[in-house]
């Protein structure tokens, strides 16, 4: 199971967890195969990330996407050595988790 | 628009709470040293809707209590009256946030989670208060969205057009930023400085006159949760670090990895928990009707 930004989620990916509203209503159930329509709907509601199932190859792709987004989020603070170290630590952590 | 004009506009806010009468009553009770948590709990429990909302919040995994808290008096004992009071006063704001800005709600929950974990790591007393400060730190953003919709749209457009952080856009459009707006509002709530200061200073904690370390924890919790890409704080970028504040709390690489693991684990729980509580409150409603 991997967390992925909704911006990077792709049709065909399968949800590993229910997507829920704050009041506990299920917006989209576990095991649902994502379609462009579902992604658009969830994105409109304001859902920002999803947990999806992934095999080894997909996992590697998701990790790559997550690392790219991580870098993008640090774009405005890339001259700050403390924050760059934080970015690297997060990246390292994700890579370690992937390896298991 | 001048800050004074904004302040005037916000005086008559519609969506935001004036202090509910029950809080005034509770405040009076707390003045009396002999009042017990049980007595406070009893007063709150006369309001069933409030009780159910409150129990939902205190059981949220961002506080990280392993066992279910099932009565209000228990919640007061475990979390402290200040946390309970804050949750009561802000519950209507959070409803607005949940309904209109899910991304900001997730960001707030994430920040609450991170702030509590970081506070525990630095042995700060009553970490639940720091979690609560994390939960309400961006309250000013929802105030702007709900009460100044035209300005809010201008702010969003500026973020997009100029690729600038939301806070810079707020300063450009309003002349003040969300944390100042939040501080105007919560100064009326009679909350302790431990909760107010981190909200007001979460972007520049070294300027806080007291509780700098707590403000610094909230500041870094905000940075960390944005860095992890949890929720949506209005723009996609990690905010600037206040280095003077960082010196006070500094976390090592090893500590940060431990913190991330705990945050990610709890985030998974938060959602499962919502489902569980939904079942619980449905069940509760049906028994309370009999």
PDB file of C-alpha atoms in Angstrom, chain A residues 6-48:
ATOM      1  CA  UNK A   6      -4.052  12.606  -6.365  1.00  0.00           C
ATOM      2  CA  UNK A   7      -2.260  14.633  -9.031  1.00  0.00           C
ATOM      3  CA  UNK A   8      -0.002  11.652  -9.712  1.00  0.00           C
ATOM      4  CA  UNK A   9      -2.619   8.924  -9.371  1.00  0.00           C
ATOM      5  CA  UNK A  10      -3.491   7.275 -12.667  1.00  0.00           C
ATOM      6  CA  UNK A  11      -6.552   5.525 -14.070  1.00  0.00           C
ATOM      7  CA  UNK A  12      -6.173   1.778 -13.582  1.00  0.00           C
ATOM      8  CA  UNK A  13      -4.603   2.057 -10.128  1.00  0.00           C
ATOM      9  CA  UNK A  14      -6.552   0.226  -7.408  1.00  0.00           C
ATOM     10  CA  UNK A  15      -7.462   1.807  -4.068  1.00  0.00           C
ATOM     11  CA  UNK A  16      -5.914   0.056  -1.065  1.00  0.00           C
ATOM     12  CA  UNK A  17      -8.029   1.991   1.429  1.00  0.00           C
ATOM     13  CA  UNK A  18     -11.457   3.599   1.453  1.00  0.00           C
ATOM     14  CA  UNK A  19     -11.383   7.303   0.639  1.00  0.00           C
ATOM     15  CA  UNK A  20     -13.401   8.970   3.360  1.00  0.00           C
ATOM     16  CA  UNK A  21     -15.042  12.289   4.072  1.00  0.00           C
ATOM     17  CA  UNK A  22     -14.291  13.859   7.475  1.00  0.00           C
ATOM     18  CA  UNK A  23     -17.609  12.617   8.835  1.00  0.00           C
ATOM     19  CA  UNK A  24     -16.696   9.028   7.978  1.00  0.00           C
ATOM     20  CA  UNK A  25     -18.790   8.697   4.834  1.00  0.00           C
ATOM     21  CA  UNK A  26     -17.049   6.583   2.229  1.00  0.00           C
ATOM     22  CA  UNK A  27     -16.430   8.634  -0.894  1.00  0.00           C
ATOM     23  CA  UNK A  28     -14.872   5.769  -2.801  1.00  0.00           C
ATOM     24  CA  UNK A  29     -14.423   2.207  -1.561  1.00  0.00           C
ATOM     25  CA  UNK A  30     -11.333   0.088  -1.160  1.00  0.00           C
ATOM     26  CA  UNK A  31     -10.480  -2.109  -4.208  1.00  0.00           C
ATOM     27  CA  UNK A  32     -12.047   0.389  -6.610  1.00  0.00           C
ATOM     28  CA  UNK A  33     -10.164   0.633  -9.889  1.00  0.00           C
ATOM     29  CA  UNK A  34      -9.595   4.323 -10.536  1.00  0.00           C
ATOM     30  CA  UNK A  35     -11.039   5.887 -13.677  1.00  0.00           C
ATOM     31  CA  UNK A  36     -10.521   9.437 -14.995  1.00  0.00           C
ATOM     32  CA  UNK A  37     -14.071  10.260 -13.819  1.00  0.00           C
ATOM     33  CA  UNK A  38     -13.454   9.037 -10.256  1.00  0.00           C
ATOM     34  CA  UNK A  39     -10.172  10.901 -10.070  1.00  0.00           C
ATOM     35  CA  UNK A  40     -11.813  14.084 -11.258  1.00  0.00           C
ATOM     36  CA  UNK A  41     -14.662  13.728  -8.779  1.00  0.00           C
ATOM     37  CA  UNK A  42     -12.358  13.086  -5.799  1.00  0.00           C
ATOM     38  CA  UNK A  43     -10.074  15.893  -6.825  1.00  0.00           C
ATOM     39  CA  UNK A  44     -13.046  18.281  -7.052  1.00  0.00           C
ATOM     40  CA  UNK A  45     -14.168  17.365  -3.545  1.00  0.00           C
ATOM     41  CA  UNK A  46     -10.691  18.308  -2.354  1.00  0.00           C
ATOM     42  CA  UNK A  47      -9.116  14.913  -1.704  1.00  0.00           C
ATOM     43  CA  UNK A  48      -5.350  15.413  -1.882  1.00  0.00           C
TER      44      UNK A  48
END
